[in-house]
Short mmCIF file of C-alpha atoms in Angstrom, two decimals:
data_model
loop_
_atom_site.label_atom_id
_atom_site.label_comp_id
_atom_site.label_asym_id
_atom_site.label_seq_id
_atom_site.Cartn_x
_atom_site.Cartn_y
_atom_site.Cartn_z
CA UNK R 1 123.62 273.38 184.46
CA UNK R 2 122.52 269.85 185.22
CA UNK R 3 121.65 269.23 188.80
CA UNK R 4 123.62 265.97 189.14
CA UNK R 5 127.19 265.51 188.08
CA UNK R 6 127.55 261.75 187.99
CA UNK R 7 130.36 259.34 188.06
CA UNK R 8 129.27 255.80 187.10
CA UNK R 9 131.24 252.70 188.19
CA UNK R 10 130.73 249.51 186.14
CA UNK R 11 132.15 246.05 185.92
CA UNK R 12 130.51 244.73 182.79
CA UNK R 13 127.57 245.20 180.45
CA UNK R 14 126.48 248.62 181.71
CA UNK R 15 122.78 248.37 180.89
CA UNK R 16 121.85 250.48 183.84
CA UNK R 17 124.49 253.04 182.49
CA UNK R 18 122.68 252.97 179.17
CA UNK R 19 119.36 253.62 180.97
CA UNK R 20 120.91 256.75 182.50
CA UNK R 21 122.37 257.94 179.18
CA UNK R 22 119.15 257.36 177.40
CA UNK R 23 117.12 259.23 180.06
CA UNK R 24 119.51 262.19 179.97
CA UNK R 25 119.36 262.25 176.14
CA UNK R 26 115.59 262.19 176.28
CA UNK R 27 115.42 264.98 178.78
CA UNK R 28 113.91 262.81 181.47
CA UNK R 29 116.94 263.14 183.84
CA UNK R 30 118.56 266.48 184.72
CA UNK R 31 122.14 265.17 185.03
CA UNK R 32 125.39 264.78 183.20
CA UNK R 33 127.72 261.72 183.30
CA UNK R 34 131.18 263.13 183.93
CA UNK R 35 133.10 259.89 184.04
CA UNK R 36 132.61 256.19 183.68
CA UNK R 37 135.07 253.95 185.53
CA UNK R 38 135.39 250.24 184.98
CA UNK R 39 137.51 247.86 187.15
CA UNK R 40 137.61 245.57 184.03
CA UNK R 41 139.03 246.42 180.64
CA UNK R 42 137.15 245.81 177.39
CA UNK R 43 133.63 245.56 178.85
CA UNK R 44 130.52 246.61 176.93
CA UNK R 45 129.74 249.40 179.32
CA UNK R 46 132.93 251.22 178.36
CA UNK R 47 131.91 251.11 174.67
CA UNK R 48 128.48 252.44 175.59
CA UNK R 49 130.13 255.38 177.35
CA UNK R 50 132.45 256.09 174.42
CA UNK R 51 129.57 256.04 171.97
CA UNK R 52 127.88 258.74 174.08
CA UNK R 53 131.06 260.83 174.24
CA UNK R 54 131.61 260.26 177.98
CA UNK R 55 135.19 260.11 179.37
CA UNK R 56 136.12 256.70 180.60
CA UNK R 57 138.83 255.25 182.91
CA UNK R 58 139.88 251.64 183.43
CA UNK R 59 141.18 250.87 186.92
CA UNK R 60 142.06 247.17 186.88
CA UNK R 61 141.56 246.20 190.50
CA UNK R 62 144.31 243.63 190.37
CA UNK R 63 146.87 246.42 189.81
CA UNK R 64 146.17 247.75 193.26
CA UNK R 65 147.72 246.16 196.36
CA UNK R 66 144.56 246.78 198.44
CA UNK R 67 141.02 248.13 198.24
CA UNK R 68 142.01 251.51 199.71
CA UNK R 69 144.46 252.05 196.87
CA UNK R 70 141.84 251.30 194.29
CA UNK R 71 139.32 253.43 196.03
CA UNK R 72 141.73 256.43 196.39
CA UNK R 73 142.51 256.25 192.65
CA UNK R 74 138.76 256.14 191.79
CA UNK R 75 138.05 259.11 194.08
CA UNK R 76 140.83 261.13 192.51
CA UNK R 77 139.59 260.41 189.01
CA UNK R 78 135.98 261.24 189.91
CA UNK R 79 136.96 264.54 191.57
CA UNK R 80 139.10 265.49 188.66
CA UNK R 81 136.22 264.80 186.32
CA UNK R 82 133.84 266.94 188.40
CA UNK R 83 131.65 264.10 189.62
CA UNK R 84 129.75 264.89 192.86
CA UNK R 85 127.42 261.93 192.88
CA UNK R 86 128.39 258.26 192.22
CA UNK R 87 126.22 255.54 190.78
CA UNK R 88 127.26 251.86 191.05
CA UNK R 89 125.75 250.32 187.95
CA UNK R 90 126.66 246.63 188.06
CA UNK R 91 129.91 247.40 189.92
CA UNK R 92 130.86 244.18 191.56
CA UNK R 93 133.23 245.27 194.40
CA UNK R 94 132.72 246.60 197.91
CA UNK R 95 133.79 250.18 198.62
CA UNK R 96 135.86 251.25 201.63
CA UNK R 97 135.42 254.31 203.79
CA UNK R 98 138.20 255.85 201.68
CA UNK R 99 135.66 256.05 198.92
CA UNK R 100 132.47 256.50 200.85
CA UNK R 101 133.81 259.36 203.07
CA UNK R 102 134.70 261.22 199.89
CA UNK R 103 131.07 261.24 198.77
CA UNK R 104 129.01 261.16 201.94
CA UNK R 105 125.40 259.98 201.28
CA UNK R 106 126.13 260.44 197.58
CA UNK R 107 126.93 256.95 196.38
CA UNK R 108 123.83 255.18 194.91
CA UNK R 109 123.56 251.45 194.16
CA UNK R 110 120.88 249.44 192.32
CA UNK R 111 120.33 245.86 193.60
CA UNK R 112 118.11 243.24 191.93
CA UNK R 113 116.07 242.23 194.97
CA UNK R 114 113.68 243.75 197.49
CA UNK R 115 116.24 244.36 200.22
CA UNK R 116 116.76 243.27 202.96
CA UNK R 117 115.95 239.92 201.17
CA UNK R 118 118.77 238.49 199.04
CA UNK R 119 121.72 240.81 199.41
CA UNK R 120 124.98 239.95 197.71
CA UNK R 121 125.71 238.04 194.52
CA UNK R 122 123.00 236.60 192.19
CA UNK R 123 120.06 237.89 194.02
CA UNK R 124 117.84 236.58 191.26
CA UNK R 125 118.92 232.98 191.81
CA UNK R 126 118.68 233.42 195.52
CA UNK R 127 115.01 234.50 195.09
CA UNK R 128 114.24 231.50 192.90
CA UNK R 129 115.90 229.10 195.33
CA UNK R 130 113.97 230.53 198.22
CA UNK R 131 110.68 230.18 196.32
CA UNK R 132 109.44 233.75 196.77
CA UNK R 133 106.59 234.89 194.56
CA UNK R 134 107.52 238.54 194.71
CA UNK R 135 110.94 240.02 194.29
CA UNK R 136 112.08 243.29 192.69
CA UNK R 137 114.88 245.82 192.87
CA UNK R 138 116.12 248.42 195.31
CA UNK R 139 117.93 251.76 194.85
CA UNK R 140 119.86 252.55 198.03
CA UNK R 141 122.67 254.70 199.31
CA UNK R 142 125.81 252.73 199.79
CA UNK R 143 127.46 252.09 203.14
CA UNK R 144 130.31 249.78 204.05
CA UNK R 145 128.14 246.71 204.29
CA UNK R 146 126.85 244.46 201.43
CA UNK R 147 123.64 246.07 200.18
CA UNK R 148 122.84 247.39 203.63
CA UNK R 149 122.61 251.17 203.10
CA UNK R 150 119.55 253.38 203.47
CA UNK R 151 116.77 252.48 200.90
CA UNK R 152 115.67 255.27 198.50
CA UNK R 153 113.13 253.44 196.33
CA UNK R 154 111.95 249.94 195.40
CA UNK R 155 110.00 248.23 192.66
CA UNK R 156 108.21 244.93 192.96
CA UNK R 157 108.40 242.21 190.29
CA UNK R 158 106.39 239.01 190.26
CA UNK R 159 108.10 235.58 189.99
CA UNK R 160 106.06 233.65 187.47
CA UNK R 161 105.43 229.95 187.15
CA UNK R 162 108.23 228.36 185.13
CA UNK R 163 110.69 231.24 185.51
CA UNK R 164 114.35 230.31 185.25
CA UNK R 165 117.14 232.65 186.38
CA UNK R 166 117.47 234.50 183.06
CA UNK R 167 113.74 235.06 182.63
CA UNK R 168 113.45 236.48 186.10
CA UNK R 169 116.60 238.54 185.77
CA UNK R 170 115.35 240.11 182.46
CA UNK R 171 111.99 241.01 184.02
CA UNK R 172 113.73 242.66 187.01
CA UNK R 173 116.23 244.43 184.71
CA UNK R 174 113.37 246.38 183.08
CA UNK R 175 112.38 247.64 186.45
CA UNK R 176 116.01 248.41 187.42
CA UNK R 177 116.29 250.81 184.54
CA UNK R 178 113.12 252.59 185.31
CA UNK R 179 113.69 252.69 189.06
CA UNK R 180 117.27 253.91 188.86
CA UNK R 181 116.38 256.70 186.45
CA UNK R 182 113.38 257.69 188.60
CA UNK R 183 115.46 257.74 191.79
CA UNK R 184 118.17 259.85 190.19
CA UNK R 185 115.62 262.29 188.95
CA UNK R 186 114.35 262.69 192.52
CA UNK R 187 117.95 263.37 193.67
CA UNK R 188 118.31 265.90 190.89
CA UNK R 189 115.15 267.62 192.16
CA UNK R 190 116.77 267.92 195.66
CA UNK R 191 114.19 265.66 197.25
CA UNK R 192 116.58 263.58 199.29
CA UNK R 193 116.39 263.98 203.12
CA UNK R 194 118.80 262.15 205.41
CA UNK R 195 117.77 261.55 209.04
CA UNK R 196 120.26 260.14 211.54
CA UNK R 197 119.46 256.81 213.05
CA UNK R 198 117.04 256.84 215.98
CA UNK R 199 119.02 253.96 217.66
CA UNK R 200 122.72 254.25 218.62
CA UNK R 201 124.73 252.48 216.06
CA UNK R 202 121.72 252.18 213.70
CA UNK R 203 121.52 253.20 210.11
CA UNK R 204 120.73 256.65 208.75
CA UNK R 205 117.27 256.89 207.18
CA UNK R 206 116.89 258.28 203.67
CA UNK R 207 113.53 259.65 202.51
CA UNK R 208 112.49 261.13 199.16
CA UNK R 209 110.10 264.01 199.94
CA UNK R 210 106.70 264.25 198.33
CA UNK R 211 106.73 261.24 195.89
CA UNK R 212 105.70 257.64 196.09
CA UNK R 213 108.88 255.58 196.02
CA UNK R 214 107.20 252.20 195.79
CA UNK R 215 106.81 251.08 192.22
CA UNK R 216 105.96 247.97 190.42
CA UNK R 217 103.94 245.31 188.78
CA UNK R 218 102.87 246.88 185.57
CA UNK R 219 105.76 245.54 183.46
CA UNK R 220 105.78 242.83 180.85
CA UNK R 221 102.30 243.49 179.56
CA UNK R 222 100.87 241.90 182.67
CA UNK R 223 98.05 243.85 184.17
CA UNK R 224 98.20 244.05 187.97
CA UNK R 225 95.76 241.72 189.51
CA UNK R 226 93.05 243.41 191.51
CA UNK R 227 93.08 242.28 195.13
CA UNK R 228 90.43 243.06 197.68
CA UNK R 229 87.76 241.85 199.92
CA UNK R 230 85.34 241.33 197.08
CA UNK R 231 87.81 239.70 194.72
CA UNK Z 1 81.34 217.89 200.55
CA UNK Z 2 83.66 220.84 200.93
CA UNK Z 3 87.18 220.15 199.77
CA UNK Z 4 88.95 221.63 202.87
CA UNK Z 5 88.04 220.68 206.40
CA UNK Z 6 89.77 223.38 208.35
CA UNK Z 7 90.87 223.87 211.92
CA UNK Z 8 91.78 227.54 212.64
CA UNK Z 9 94.13 228.51 215.48
CA UNK Z 10 93.85 232.00 216.82
CA UNK Z 11 95.27 234.07 219.68
CA UNK Z 12 93.16 237.26 219.40
CA UNK Z 13 91.02 239.31 217.12
CA UNK Z 14 90.62 236.70 214.43
CA UNK Z 15 90.12 238.99 211.49
CA UNK Z 16 91.74 236.48 209.07
CA UNK Z 17 89.25 233.85 210.55
CA UNK Z 18 86.45 236.28 209.69
CA UNK Z 19 87.81 236.63 206.08
CA UNK Z 20 87.65 232.87 205.83
CA UNK Z 21 84.11 232.61 207.21
CA UNK Z 22 82.91 235.41 204.93
CA UNK Z 23 84.49 233.78 201.82
CA UNK Z 24 82.80 230.44 202.71
CA UNK Z 25 79.47 232.12 203.27
CA UNK Z 26 79.76 233.96 199.91
CA UNK Z 27 80.60 230.80 198.09
CA UNK Z 28 84.13 232.01 197.21
CA UNK Z 29 85.88 229.30 199.22
CA UNK Z 30 85.02 225.59 199.08
CA UNK Z 31 85.77 224.71 202.70
CA UNK Z 32 84.20 224.19 206.13
CA UNK Z 33 85.66 225.39 209.42
CA UNK Z 34 85.36 222.37 211.76
CA UNK Z 35 86.89 223.89 214.83
CA UNK Z 36 88.48 227.16 216.11
CA UNK Z 37 91.05 226.81 218.86
CA UNK Z 38 92.37 229.77 220.90
CA UNK Z 39 95.19 229.64 223.36
CA UNK Z 40 93.66 232.61 225.06
CA UNK Z 41 90.14 232.79 226.56
CA UNK Z 42 87.74 235.64 225.83
CA UNK Z 43 89.22 236.83 222.58
CA UNK Z 44 87.14 238.36 219.85
CA UNK Z 45 87.99 235.53 217.38
CA UNK Z 46 86.11 233.14 219.65
CA UNK Z 47 83.02 235.30 219.45
CA UNK Z 48 83.35 235.43 215.68
CA UNK Z 49 83.34 231.66 215.46
CA UNK Z 50 80.41 231.32 217.78
CA UNK Z 51 78.31 233.75 215.83
CA UNK Z 52 79.01 231.64 212.68
CA UNK Z 53 78.03 228.42 214.56
CA UNK Z 54 81.55 227.02 214.55
CA UNK Z 55 82.62 224.85 217.48
CA UNK Z 56 85.40 226.38 219.61
CA UNK Z 57 87.95 225.19 222.14
CA UNK Z 58 90.12 227.23 224.46
CA UNK Z 59 93.44 225.64 225.26
CA UNK Z 60 95.18 228.08 227.65
CA UNK Z 61 98.85 227.45 226.96
CA UNK Z 62 99.89 228.12 230.57
CA UNK Z 63 97.85 225.04 231.66
CA UNK Z 64 100.27 222.82 229.78
CA UNK Z 65 103.71 222.01 231.20
CA UNK Z 66 105.37 222.11 227.78
CA UNK Z 67 104.76 222.83 224.12
CA UNK Z 68 104.39 219.21 223.25
CA UNK Z 69 101.53 218.88 225.74
CA UNK Z 70 99.73 221.81 224.22
CA UNK Z 71 100.31 220.56 220.70
CA UNK Z 72 99.08 217.01 221.46
CA UNK Z 73 95.85 218.39 222.98
CA UNK Z 74 95.36 220.62 219.92
CA UNK Z 75 95.95 217.74 217.56
CA UNK Z 76 93.48 215.54 219.43
CA UNK Z 77 90.79 218.19 219.34
CA UNK Z 78 91.39 218.97 215.63
CA UNK Z 79 91.16 215.27 214.73
CA UNK Z 80 88.09 214.74 216.85
CA UNK Z 81 86.46 217.72 215.00
CA UNK Z 82 87.40 216.26 211.60
CA UNK Z 83 89.85 218.95 210.53
CA UNK Z 84 92.42 217.77 207.98
CA UNK Z 85 93.99 221.24 207.26
CA UNK Z 86 95.04 223.81 209.81
CA UNK Z 87 95.27 227.62 209.42
CA UNK Z 88 97.19 229.75 211.87
CA UNK Z 89 95.27 233.00 211.78
CA UNK Z 90 97.14 235.29 214.15
CA UNK Z 91 98.22 232.37 216.33
CA UNK Z 92 101.19 233.65 218.29
CA UNK Z 93 103.01 230.44 219.25
CA UNK Z 94 105.49 228.12 217.54
CA UNK Z 95 104.39 224.61 216.81
CA UNK Z 96 106.40 221.50 217.55
CA UNK Z 97 106.90 218.44 215.41
CA UNK Z 98 104.16 216.82 217.55
CA UNK Z 99 101.71 219.11 215.76
CA UNK Z 100 103.42 219.40 212.39
CA UNK Z 101 103.90 215.65 211.94
CA UNK Z 102 100.15 215.14 212.51
CA UNK Z 103 99.25 217.47 209.57
CA UNK Z 104 102.23 217.10 207.17
CA UNK Z 105 102.40 219.99 204.70
CA UNK Z 106 98.83 220.86 205.76
CA UNK Z 107 99.46 223.72 208.19
CA UNK Z 108 99.14 227.15 206.68
CA UNK Z 109 100.29 230.47 208.13
CA UNK Z 110 99.74 234.11 207.03
CA UNK Z 111 102.53 236.50 207.88
CA UNK Z 112 102.44 240.31 207.39
CA UNK Z 113 105.76 240.67 205.47
CA UNK Z 114 107.32 239.59 202.19
CA UNK Z 115 109.24 236.72 203.74
CA UNK Z 116 112.16 236.12 204.05
CA UNK Z 117 112.26 239.77 205.16
CA UNK Z 118 110.98 240.49 208.67
CA UNK Z 119 110.05 237.13 210.17
CA UNK Z 120 108.83 237.00 213.74
CA UNK Z 121 106.91 239.56 215.78
CA UNK Z 122 105.67 242.85 214.53
CA UNK Z 123 106.80 242.49 211.03
CA UNK Z 124 105.15 245.79 210.16
CA UNK Z 125 107.21 247.78 212.63
CA UNK Z 126 110.28 245.98 211.50
CA UNK Z 127 109.53 247.03 207.90
CA UNK Z 128 109.06 250.62 208.96
CA UNK Z 129 112.28 250.64 211.02
CA UNK Z 130 114.22 249.21 208.10
CA UNK Z 131 112.96 251.91 205.72
CA UNK Z 132 111.63 249.55 202.97
CA UNK Z 133 109.23 251.02 200.41
CA UNK Z 134 107.61 247.75 199.57
CA UNK Z 135 106.34 245.16 202.04
CA UNK Z 136 103.33 242.78 202.01
CA UNK Z 137 102.18 239.50 203.25
CA UNK Z 138 103.08 235.85 202.72
CA UNK Z 139 100.98 232.64 202.92
CA UNK Z 140 103.23 229.70 203.59
CA UNK Z 141 103.27 226.19 204.89
CA UNK Z 142 104.48 225.95 208.48
CA UNK Z 143 107.70 224.23 209.50
CA UNK Z 144 109.40 224.16 212.87
CA UNK Z 145 111.16 227.51 212.25
CA UNK Z 146 109.84 231.00 212.64
CA UNK Z 147 108.08 231.92 209.37
CA UNK Z 148 110.56 229.78 207.41
CA UNK Z 149 108.31 227.23 205.66
CA UNK Z 150 107.65 226.84 201.94
CA UNK Z 151 105.97 229.94 200.46
CA UNK Z 152 102.58 229.45 198.75
CA UNK Z 153 101.64 233.01 197.73
CA UNK Z 154 102.59 236.65 198.37
CA UNK Z 155 101.08 240.06 197.97
CA UNK Z 156 102.96 243.39 197.76
CA UNK Z 157 101.93 246.42 199.69
CA UNK Z 158 103.56 249.86 199.35
CA UNK Z 159 104.85 251.76 202.33
CA UNK Z 160 103.67 255.35 201.91
CA UNK Z 161 105.14 258.58 203.14
CA UNK Z 162 103.98 259.35 206.63
CA UNK Z 163 102.89 255.80 207.42
CA UNK Z 164 102.88 254.81 211.09
CA UNK Z 165 102.70 251.24 212.26
CA UNK Z 166 98.91 251.20 212.41
CA UNK Z 167 98.36 252.70 209.02
CA UNK Z 168 100.79 250.25 207.42
CA UNK Z 169 99.33 247.29 209.39
CA UNK Z 170 95.78 248.13 208.20
CA UNK Z 171 96.89 248.39 204.57
CA UNK Z 172 98.63 244.95 204.80
CA UNK Z 173 95.68 243.43 206.61
CA UNK Z 174 93.40 244.05 203.61
CA UNK Z 175 95.83 242.08 201.49
CA UNK Z 176 96.20 239.31 204.15
CA UNK Z 177 92.48 238.66 204.01
CA UNK Z 178 92.42 238.52 200.21
CA UNK Z 179 95.67 236.45 199.95
CA UNK Z 180 94.70 233.94 202.58
CA UNK Z 181 91.30 233.24 201.03
CA UNK Z 182 92.82 233.06 197.57
CA UNK Z 183 95.53 230.62 198.74
CA UNK Z 184 92.98 228.41 200.55
CA UNK Z 185 90.83 228.31 197.46
CA UNK Z 186 93.86 227.01 195.49
CA UNK Z 187 94.40 224.35 198.11
CA UNK Z 188 90.72 223.42 197.88
CA UNK Z 189 91.12 223.06 194.14
CA UNK Z 190 93.89 220.52 194.70
CA UNK Z 191 96.54 222.77 193.14
CA UNK Z 192 99.28 222.31 195.82
CA UNK Z 193 102.37 220.44 194.67
CA UNK Z 194 105.23 219.65 197.12
CA UNK Z 195 108.71 219.10 195.72
CA UNK Z 196 111.44 217.83 198.04
CA UNK Z 197 114.46 220.12 198.49
CA UNK Z 198 117.08 219.95 195.82
CA UNK Z 199 119.79 220.43 198.42
CA UNK Z 200 120.43 218.11 201.36
CA UNK Z 201 118.90 219.57 204.43
CA UNK Z 202 117.13 222.25 202.42
CA UNK Z 203 113.45 223.12 202.50
CA UNK Z 204 110.76 221.54 200.50
CA UNK Z 205 109.32 223.62 197.73
CA UNK Z 206 105.60 224.33 197.42
CA UNK Z 207 104.05 225.42 194.20
CA UNK Z 208 100.50 226.14 193.24
CA UNK Z 209 99.90 224.79 189.72
CA UNK Z 210 98.45 226.97 187.01
CA UNK Z 211 97.80 230.26 188.76
CA UNK Z 212 99.76 233.44 189.42
CA UNK Z 213 100.53 233.53 193.07
CA UNK Z 214 102.06 237.05 193.19
CA UNK Z 215 99.43 239.56 194.01
CA UNK Z 216 99.46 243.16 194.97
CA UNK Z 217 99.40 246.86 194.62
CA UNK Z 218 95.83 247.56 193.64
CA UNK Z 219 94.47 248.13 197.19
CA UNK Z 220 93.51 251.36 198.89
CA UNK Z 221 92.22 253.06 195.82
CA UNK Z 222 95.81 253.54 194.62
CA UNK Z 223 96.26 252.74 190.99
CA UNK Z 224 99.52 250.85 190.29
CA UNK Z 225 102.09 253.23 188.87
CA UNK Z 226 103.11 252.31 185.35
CA UNK Z 227 106.83 251.57 185.12
CA UNK Z 228 108.82 251.14 182.00
CA UNK Z 229 111.49 252.34 179.73
CA UNK Z 230 109.31 255.11 178.35
CA UNK Z 231 107.87 256.21 181.74
#
């Protein structure tokens, strides 16, 4: 039996979903995708799921009177499908406690920045506008805030001279695919440890035992630049 | 003649000052340190300067009735010494426009985080408390805010399992020394370009022409981990 029974929520292209499906097919990730839910009909991610023989559900968010209604329907569908972990793979809506309480510490998001920098929409453009030289991506557990939940793993990506939004987004996306698969494989190995917050009202702390969860900088054919006292 | 005539402001140990002095002595940085100013007497950074034959001034901040008075005295001392660029190397005070307007776009700071994450004091502990897996350091031009000025260069540093504040700070410090020297050498080569903000009230943008200003991840004997679709 696979160690992770995944539900995957998407809103569009689903390239991170494809990375998961490819990793499972290649034996690099001990998991099974039980259901793919999209809040938008007709998106490419649904076609990817169907090609892989994965059940899909479309829950158009505008058909629900409030977020709780959408979230309750999604929870019911995921439970019925046997999903016990949830991955947000380009899912563009906030989740309520109705959803989060149904999968405590088991909802995973991938975000295209080194959080806490650049939460929210279009993190890649935010990074360019700010003029940072290093950005990246973050896999984290989801809480009720916008990209505020406990961090599981991060990968660094350089911003290069002349980058526009699409060039930077493409470079980050390569790392998103790798980081998401890597992080899910650690969860499948049972490495996740949750520690309650040290401070009252603070966030829980998530750690992955026994592995280095900081990745980066070897993508795109660019060798990492040696840095040191003698450089 | 050296290309950069530096004034260096310190508040303590001065290890980044030492990195500058070592790089100049080794011929890796085309600059001269004209004056070292400390706002605290007796600190190790002053002794480092004296050993290198660099003039020093102590301007105890409590002897000035306001920040402007301190800044005006510092500007006068720097000008008298012939400094045309200023490096804040562990200098723990904000500067006013009295100082900044005297050296427009020529005051450089090194900060131990990947800004805009973790500005202000003890960025290393902030990073640990937040649970990030990647942090680093940033060299930027100084404006009137706290670590908000235009970014010149950044280096990434992994947070490793079991790190405490001192272990992480030491790992970042190695990169600070390398990044600061590298950034100053680019300034000495005349590579700095300042672009006004695109948005009204926004920040100026600083770029370093023709070099990759994102460094990182090769320190501490740790080989960068390859990341990619096939990993």
